[in-house]
Tab-separated table of C-alpha atoms in Angstrom:
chain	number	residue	atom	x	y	z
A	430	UNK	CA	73.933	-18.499	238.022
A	431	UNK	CA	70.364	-17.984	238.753
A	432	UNK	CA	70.448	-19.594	242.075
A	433	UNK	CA	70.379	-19.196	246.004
A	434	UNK	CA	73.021	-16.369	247.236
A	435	UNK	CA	74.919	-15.657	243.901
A	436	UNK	CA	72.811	-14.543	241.676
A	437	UNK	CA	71.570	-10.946	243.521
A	438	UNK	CA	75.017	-10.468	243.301
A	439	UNK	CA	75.398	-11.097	239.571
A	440	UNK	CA	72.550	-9.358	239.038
A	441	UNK	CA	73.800	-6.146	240.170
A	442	UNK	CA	76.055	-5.969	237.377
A	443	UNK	CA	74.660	-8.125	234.646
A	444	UNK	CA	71.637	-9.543	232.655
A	445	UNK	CA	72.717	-13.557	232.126
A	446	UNK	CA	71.697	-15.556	229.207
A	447	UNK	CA	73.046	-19.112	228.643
A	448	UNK	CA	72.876	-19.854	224.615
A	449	UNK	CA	72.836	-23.778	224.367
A	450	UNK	CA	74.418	-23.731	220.969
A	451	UNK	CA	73.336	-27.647	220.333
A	452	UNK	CA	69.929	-26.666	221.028
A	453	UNK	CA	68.918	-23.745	219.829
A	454	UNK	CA	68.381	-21.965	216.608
A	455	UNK	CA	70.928	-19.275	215.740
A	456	UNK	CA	73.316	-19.913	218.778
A	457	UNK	CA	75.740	-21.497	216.594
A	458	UNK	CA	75.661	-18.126	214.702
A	459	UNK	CA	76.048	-15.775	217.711
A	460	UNK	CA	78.819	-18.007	218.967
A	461	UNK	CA	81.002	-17.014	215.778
A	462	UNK	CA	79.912	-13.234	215.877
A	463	UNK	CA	81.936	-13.233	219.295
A	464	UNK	CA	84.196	-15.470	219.038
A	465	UNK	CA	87.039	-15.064	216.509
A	466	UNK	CA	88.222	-18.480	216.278
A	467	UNK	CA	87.507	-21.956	216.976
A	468	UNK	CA	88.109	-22.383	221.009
A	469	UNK	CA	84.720	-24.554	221.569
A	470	UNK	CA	82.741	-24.354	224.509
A	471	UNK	CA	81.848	-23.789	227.248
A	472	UNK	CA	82.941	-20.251	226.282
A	473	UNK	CA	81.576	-16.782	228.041
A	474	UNK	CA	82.035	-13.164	226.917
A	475	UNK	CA	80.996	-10.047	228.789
A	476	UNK	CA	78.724	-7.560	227.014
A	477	UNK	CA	77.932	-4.012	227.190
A	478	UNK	CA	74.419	-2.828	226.374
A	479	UNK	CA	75.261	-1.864	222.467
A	480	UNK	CA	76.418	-5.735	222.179
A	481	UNK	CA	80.467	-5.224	222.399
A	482	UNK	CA	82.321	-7.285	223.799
A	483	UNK	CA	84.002	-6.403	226.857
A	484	UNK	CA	86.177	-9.196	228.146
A	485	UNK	CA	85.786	-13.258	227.746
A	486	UNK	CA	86.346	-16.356	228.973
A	487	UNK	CA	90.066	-16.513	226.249
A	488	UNK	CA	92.596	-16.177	228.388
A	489	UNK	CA	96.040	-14.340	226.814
A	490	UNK	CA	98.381	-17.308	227.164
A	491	UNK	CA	96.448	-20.270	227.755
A	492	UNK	CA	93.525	-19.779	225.541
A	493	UNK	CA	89.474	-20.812	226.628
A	494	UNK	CA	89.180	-21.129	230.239
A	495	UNK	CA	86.057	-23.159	230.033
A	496	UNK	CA	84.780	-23.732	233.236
A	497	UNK	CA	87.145	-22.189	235.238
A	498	UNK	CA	88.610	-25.048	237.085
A	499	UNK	CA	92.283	-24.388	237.610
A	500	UNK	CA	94.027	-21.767	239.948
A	501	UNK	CA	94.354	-19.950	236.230
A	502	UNK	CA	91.145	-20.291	235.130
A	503	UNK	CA	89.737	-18.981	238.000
A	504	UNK	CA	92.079	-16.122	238.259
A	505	UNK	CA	90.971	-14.890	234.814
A	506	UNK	CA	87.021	-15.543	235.735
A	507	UNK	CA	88.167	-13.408	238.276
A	508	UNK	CA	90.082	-10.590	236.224
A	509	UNK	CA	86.480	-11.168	233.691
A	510	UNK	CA	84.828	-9.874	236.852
A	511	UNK	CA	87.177	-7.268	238.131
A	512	UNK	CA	87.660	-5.460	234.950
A	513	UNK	CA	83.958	-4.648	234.401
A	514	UNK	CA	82.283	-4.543	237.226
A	515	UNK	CA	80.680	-1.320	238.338
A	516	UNK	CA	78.251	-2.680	241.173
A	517	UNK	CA	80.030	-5.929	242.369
A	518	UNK	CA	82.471	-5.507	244.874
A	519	UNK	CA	85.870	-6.742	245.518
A	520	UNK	CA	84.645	-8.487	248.594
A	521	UNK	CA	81.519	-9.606	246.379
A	522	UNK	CA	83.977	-11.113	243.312
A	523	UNK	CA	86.754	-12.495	246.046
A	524	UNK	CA	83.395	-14.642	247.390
A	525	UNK	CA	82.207	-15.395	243.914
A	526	UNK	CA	85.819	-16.927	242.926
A	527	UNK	CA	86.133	-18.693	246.030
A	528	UNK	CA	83.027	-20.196	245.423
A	529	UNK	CA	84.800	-22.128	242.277
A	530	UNK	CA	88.018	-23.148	244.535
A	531	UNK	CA	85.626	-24.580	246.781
A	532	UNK	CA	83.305	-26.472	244.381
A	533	UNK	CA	86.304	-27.771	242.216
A	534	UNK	CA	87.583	-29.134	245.744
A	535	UNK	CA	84.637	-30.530	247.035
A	536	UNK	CA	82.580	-31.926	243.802
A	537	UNK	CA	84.333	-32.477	241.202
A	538	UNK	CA	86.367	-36.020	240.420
A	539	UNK	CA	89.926	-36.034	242.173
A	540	UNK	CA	92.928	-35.519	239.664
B	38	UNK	CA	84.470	-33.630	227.962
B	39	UNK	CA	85.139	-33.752	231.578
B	40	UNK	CA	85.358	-29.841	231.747
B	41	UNK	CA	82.335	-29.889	229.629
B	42	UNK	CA	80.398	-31.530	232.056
B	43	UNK	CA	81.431	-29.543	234.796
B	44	UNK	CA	80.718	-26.491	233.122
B	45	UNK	CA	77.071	-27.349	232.969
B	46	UNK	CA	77.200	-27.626	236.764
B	47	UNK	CA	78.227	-23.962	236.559
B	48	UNK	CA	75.270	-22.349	237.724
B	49	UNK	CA	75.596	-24.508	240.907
B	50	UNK	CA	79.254	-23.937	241.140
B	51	UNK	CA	78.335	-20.110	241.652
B	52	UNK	CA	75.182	-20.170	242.902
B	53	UNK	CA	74.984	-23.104	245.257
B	54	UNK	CA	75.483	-22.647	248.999
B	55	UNK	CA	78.569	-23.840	249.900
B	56	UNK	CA	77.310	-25.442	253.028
B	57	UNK	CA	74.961	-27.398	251.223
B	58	UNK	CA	77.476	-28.622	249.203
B	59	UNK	CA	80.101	-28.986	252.061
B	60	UNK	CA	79.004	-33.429	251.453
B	61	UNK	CA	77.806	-34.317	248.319
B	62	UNK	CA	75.505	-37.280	248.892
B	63	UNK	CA	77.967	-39.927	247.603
B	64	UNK	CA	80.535	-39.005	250.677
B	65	UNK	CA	80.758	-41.129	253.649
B	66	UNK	CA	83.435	-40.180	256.721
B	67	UNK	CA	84.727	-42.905	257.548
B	68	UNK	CA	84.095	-44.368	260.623
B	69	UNK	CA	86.641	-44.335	264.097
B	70	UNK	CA	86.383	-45.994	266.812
B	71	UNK	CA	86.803	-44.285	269.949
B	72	UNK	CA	91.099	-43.421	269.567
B	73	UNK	CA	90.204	-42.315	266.125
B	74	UNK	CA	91.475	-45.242	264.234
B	75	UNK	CA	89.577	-46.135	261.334
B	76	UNK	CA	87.354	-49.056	261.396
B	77	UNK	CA	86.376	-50.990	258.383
B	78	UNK	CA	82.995	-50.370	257.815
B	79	UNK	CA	80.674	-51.817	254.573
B	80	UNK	CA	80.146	-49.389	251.693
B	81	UNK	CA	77.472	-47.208	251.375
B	82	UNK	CA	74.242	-48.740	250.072
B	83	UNK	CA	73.360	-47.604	246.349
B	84	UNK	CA	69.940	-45.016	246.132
B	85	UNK	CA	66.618	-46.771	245.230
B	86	UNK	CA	66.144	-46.269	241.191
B	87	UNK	CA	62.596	-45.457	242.093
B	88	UNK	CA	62.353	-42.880	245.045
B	89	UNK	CA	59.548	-41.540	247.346
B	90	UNK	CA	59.127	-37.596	247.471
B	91	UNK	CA	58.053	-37.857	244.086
B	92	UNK	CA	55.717	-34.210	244.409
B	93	UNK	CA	59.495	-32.531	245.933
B	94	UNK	CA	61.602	-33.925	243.050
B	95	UNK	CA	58.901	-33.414	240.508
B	96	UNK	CA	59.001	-29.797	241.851
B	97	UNK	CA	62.867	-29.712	241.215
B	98	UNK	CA	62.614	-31.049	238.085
B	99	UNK	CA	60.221	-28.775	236.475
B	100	UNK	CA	62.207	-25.706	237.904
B	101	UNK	CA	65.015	-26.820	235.756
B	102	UNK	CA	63.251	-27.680	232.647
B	103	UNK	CA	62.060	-24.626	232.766
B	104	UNK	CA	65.545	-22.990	232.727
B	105	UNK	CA	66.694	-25.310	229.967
B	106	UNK	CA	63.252	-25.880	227.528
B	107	UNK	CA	63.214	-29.625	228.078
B	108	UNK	CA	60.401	-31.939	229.122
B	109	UNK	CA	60.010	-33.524	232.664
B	110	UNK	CA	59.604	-37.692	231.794
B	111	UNK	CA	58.223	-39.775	235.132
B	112	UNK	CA	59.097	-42.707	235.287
B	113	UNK	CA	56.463	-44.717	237.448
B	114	UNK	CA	57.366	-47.851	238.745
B	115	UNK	CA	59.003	-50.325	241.401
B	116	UNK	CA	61.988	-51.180	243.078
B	117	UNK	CA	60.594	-54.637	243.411
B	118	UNK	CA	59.238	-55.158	239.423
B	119	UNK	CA	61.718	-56.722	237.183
B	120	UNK	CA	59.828	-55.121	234.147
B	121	UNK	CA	60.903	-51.389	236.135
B	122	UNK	CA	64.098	-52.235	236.375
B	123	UNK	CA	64.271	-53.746	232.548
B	124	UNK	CA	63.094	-50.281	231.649
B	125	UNK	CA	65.767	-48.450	233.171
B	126	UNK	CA	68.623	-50.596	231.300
B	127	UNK	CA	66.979	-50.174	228.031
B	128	UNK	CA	67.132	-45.670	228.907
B	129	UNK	CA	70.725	-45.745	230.131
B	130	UNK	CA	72.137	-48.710	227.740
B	131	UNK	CA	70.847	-47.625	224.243
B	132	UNK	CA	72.555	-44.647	222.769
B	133	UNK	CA	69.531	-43.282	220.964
B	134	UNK	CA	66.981	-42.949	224.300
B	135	UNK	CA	70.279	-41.764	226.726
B	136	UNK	CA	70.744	-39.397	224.360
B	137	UNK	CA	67.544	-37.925	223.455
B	138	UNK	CA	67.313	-37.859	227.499
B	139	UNK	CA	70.354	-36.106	227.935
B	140	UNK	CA	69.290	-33.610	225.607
B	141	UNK	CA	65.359	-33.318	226.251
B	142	UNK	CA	64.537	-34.176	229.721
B	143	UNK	CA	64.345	-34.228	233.163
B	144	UNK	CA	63.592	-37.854	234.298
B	145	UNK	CA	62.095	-38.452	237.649
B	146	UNK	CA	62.047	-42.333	238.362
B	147	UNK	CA	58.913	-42.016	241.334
B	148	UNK	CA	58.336	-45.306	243.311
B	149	UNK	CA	54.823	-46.138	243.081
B	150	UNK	CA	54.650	-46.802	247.264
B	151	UNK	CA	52.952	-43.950	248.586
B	152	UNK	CA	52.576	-41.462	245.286
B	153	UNK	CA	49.429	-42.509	244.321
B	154	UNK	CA	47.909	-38.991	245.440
B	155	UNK	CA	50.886	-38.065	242.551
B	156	UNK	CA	50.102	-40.265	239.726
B	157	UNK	CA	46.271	-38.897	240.466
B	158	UNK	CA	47.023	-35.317	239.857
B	159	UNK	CA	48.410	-36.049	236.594
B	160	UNK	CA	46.122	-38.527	235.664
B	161	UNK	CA	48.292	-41.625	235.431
B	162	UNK	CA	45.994	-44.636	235.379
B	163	UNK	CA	48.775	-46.840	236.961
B	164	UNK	CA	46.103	-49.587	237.476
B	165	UNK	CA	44.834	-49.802	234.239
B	166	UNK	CA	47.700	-49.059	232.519
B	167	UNK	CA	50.589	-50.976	235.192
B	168	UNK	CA	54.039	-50.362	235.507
B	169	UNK	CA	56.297	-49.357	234.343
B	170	UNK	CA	54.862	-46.234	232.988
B	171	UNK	CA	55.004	-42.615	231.698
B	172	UNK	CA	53.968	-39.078	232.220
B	173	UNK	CA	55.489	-36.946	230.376
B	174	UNK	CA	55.369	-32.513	231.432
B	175	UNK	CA	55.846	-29.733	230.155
B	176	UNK	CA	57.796	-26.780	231.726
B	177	UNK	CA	54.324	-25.304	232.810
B	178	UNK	CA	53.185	-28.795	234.479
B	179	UNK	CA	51.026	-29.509	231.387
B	180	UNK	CA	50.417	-33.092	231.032
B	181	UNK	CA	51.408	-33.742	227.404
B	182	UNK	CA	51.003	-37.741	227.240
B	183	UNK	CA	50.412	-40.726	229.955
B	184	UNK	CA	51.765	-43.516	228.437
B	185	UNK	CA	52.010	-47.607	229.860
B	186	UNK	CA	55.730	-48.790	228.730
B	187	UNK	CA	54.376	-52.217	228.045
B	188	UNK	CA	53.706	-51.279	224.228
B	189	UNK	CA	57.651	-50.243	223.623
B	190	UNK	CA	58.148	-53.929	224.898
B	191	UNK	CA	60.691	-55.710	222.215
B	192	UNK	CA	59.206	-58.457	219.869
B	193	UNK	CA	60.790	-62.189	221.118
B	194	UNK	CA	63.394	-60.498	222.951
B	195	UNK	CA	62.015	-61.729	226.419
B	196	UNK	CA	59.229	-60.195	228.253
B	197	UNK	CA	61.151	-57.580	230.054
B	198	UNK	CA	63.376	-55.920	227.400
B	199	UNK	CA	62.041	-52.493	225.627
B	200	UNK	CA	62.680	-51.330	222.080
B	201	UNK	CA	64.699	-48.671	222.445
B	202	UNK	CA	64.215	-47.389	218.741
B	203	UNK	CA	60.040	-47.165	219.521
B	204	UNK	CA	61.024	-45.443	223.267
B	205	UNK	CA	63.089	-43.167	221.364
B	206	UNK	CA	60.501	-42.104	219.004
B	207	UNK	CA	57.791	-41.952	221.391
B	208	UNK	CA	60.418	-39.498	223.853
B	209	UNK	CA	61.568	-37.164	219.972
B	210	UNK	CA	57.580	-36.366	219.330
B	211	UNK	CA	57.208	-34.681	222.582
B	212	UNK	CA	60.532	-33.055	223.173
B	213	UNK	CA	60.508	-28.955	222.899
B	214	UNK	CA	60.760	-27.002	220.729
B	215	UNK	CA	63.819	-25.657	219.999
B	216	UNK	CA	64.097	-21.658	220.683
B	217	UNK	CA	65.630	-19.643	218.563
B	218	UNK	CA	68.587	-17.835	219.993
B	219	UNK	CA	68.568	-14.515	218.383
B	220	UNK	CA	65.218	-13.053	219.638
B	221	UNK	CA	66.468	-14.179	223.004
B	222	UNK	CA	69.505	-12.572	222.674
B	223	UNK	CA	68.151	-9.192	221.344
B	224	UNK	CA	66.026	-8.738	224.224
B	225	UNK	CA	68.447	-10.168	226.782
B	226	UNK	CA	70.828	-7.305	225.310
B	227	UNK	CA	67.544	-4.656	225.237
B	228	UNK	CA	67.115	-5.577	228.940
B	229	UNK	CA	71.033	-5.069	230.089
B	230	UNK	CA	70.929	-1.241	227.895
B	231	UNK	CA	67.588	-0.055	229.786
B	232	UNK	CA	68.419	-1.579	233.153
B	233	UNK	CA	72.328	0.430	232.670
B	234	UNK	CA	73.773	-3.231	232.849
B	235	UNK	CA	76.226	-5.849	231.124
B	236	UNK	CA	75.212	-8.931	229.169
B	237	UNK	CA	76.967	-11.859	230.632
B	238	UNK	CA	76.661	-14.078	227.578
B	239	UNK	CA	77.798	-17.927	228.025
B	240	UNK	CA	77.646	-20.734	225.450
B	241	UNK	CA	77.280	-24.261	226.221
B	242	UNK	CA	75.690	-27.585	225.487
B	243	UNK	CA	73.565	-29.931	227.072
B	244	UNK	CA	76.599	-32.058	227.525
């Protein structure tokens, strides 16, 4: 997310902070203050400045999205995105998702 | 594990130009002949383990270490040297060192050919010391150890195998630090409030 065209768009909206939860101390611990349950990770949650949560990466029917890989996952990165953002536009999160169709088609493994 | 793994290629996913990722290195067109019919052509030659453009991928290297607190490990040595390419079985084969690389650094195998202006700026005596060998960075460029691998050599094992339990101390003493999370996170969330923005908050693992 900090890289090339992407991030001055993300950064219109939002301050990013990966916690590695394997590598640093206390990220276990701010996992479980989010996160109600046990989904593992990857898992990402959208904050407002007071620290609620807004939206995450749990989708209603199919649970974590993870990386959003699948035409679902990336349709609920994409309602993450569309629910909260303020600054982003439409055209700005349509280019962001697309971004994901194209890198699940062109790098990752064939299923 | 799969979606793990692609998850820490996340950042690239969304912030990679998608024409520079329109061929990943390992793709090959295949090759037609003048009616478009495909010929059959030999497969693509494997990368060098030890590459040239050592200051470039050095430069690469550190940019992500910084982003994840690891260590940048060089790996000096030769296409050509058996003991080189000992060393690299002995990192990828034994669990201990593949993990603790994994985890802890950014490895950048540099072919000795043409980078001895490199080895010079970080003071690797590759003459005195030979090959293969060891510099290991911090984020900041800081040399924290040069290092000859010929001591991690294994005891009657053959002149060319390493000891992965000694490499695998030697890499655990100069890993980072770990941060602590919370401090990070306060501010992160300080940051967002002042600057009338949202924290986008994401969990993962080295993995």
């Amino acid at each position: 997310m900090a890289l090339n065209t992407v991030a001055p768009v993300l950064a219109k909206d939002f301050v990013t902070l990966k916690i590695d939860t394997e590598r640093m101390t206390g990220g276990e611990a701010i996992l479980k203050r989010y996160s109600a349950k046990e989904q593992g990770i990857p898992w990402s949650v959208f904050l407002d400045g007071d620290g609620k949560a807004l939206i995450d990466s749990t989708e209603p029917e199919e649970g974590n999205i993870g990386f959003p890989e699948t035409d679902q996952e990336i349709a609920w990165f994409k309602v993450m995105l569309g629910k909260v953002a303020r600054r982003i536009t439409r055209a700005e999160i349509e280019m962001l998702t697309k971004s994901l169709v194209a890198f699940r088609e062109v790098r990752l493994p064939q299923r | 594990m799969r979606r793990a793994c692609m998850y820490a290629a996340f950042a690239l996913a969304l912030g990679g130009s998608l024409a520079a990722q329109s061929q990943p290195a390992e793709f090959h067109a295949p090759a037609t002949d003048d009616a478009g019919v495909r010929m059959q052509t030999k497969p693509a030659p494997a990368a060098p383990a030890y590459q040239a453009d050592v200051e470039a991928r050095i430069a690469d290297a550190l940019a992500r270490a910084r982003g994840e607190n690891r260590r940048v490990l060089i790996q000096w040595g030769s296409n050509s040297d058996k003991a080189s390419q000992a060393l690299i079985q002995t990192m990828t084969k034994n669990s201990g060192v593949a993990y603790t690389l994994l985890y802890e650094y950014e490895v950048v195998r540099a072919d000795i050919t043409g980078s001895e202006r490199a080895a010079a700026s970080y003071k690797a005596d590759l003459k005195a010391g030979g090959i293969p060998y060891f510099t290991v960075l911090d984020a900041d460029r800081k040399v924290l150890a040069n290092q000859p691998a010929a001591p991690f050599k294994a005891q009657g094992e053959g002149a060319a195998a390493y000891d992965g339990r000694r490499l695998n101390d030697f890499l655990m003493k100069l890993q980072a630090p770990y941060l602590n999370a919370d401090p990070l996170f306060r501010s992160a969330l300080a940051r967002a409030k002042k600057e009338q923005k949202m924290l986008f908050l994401w969990f993962s693992a080295p993995w």
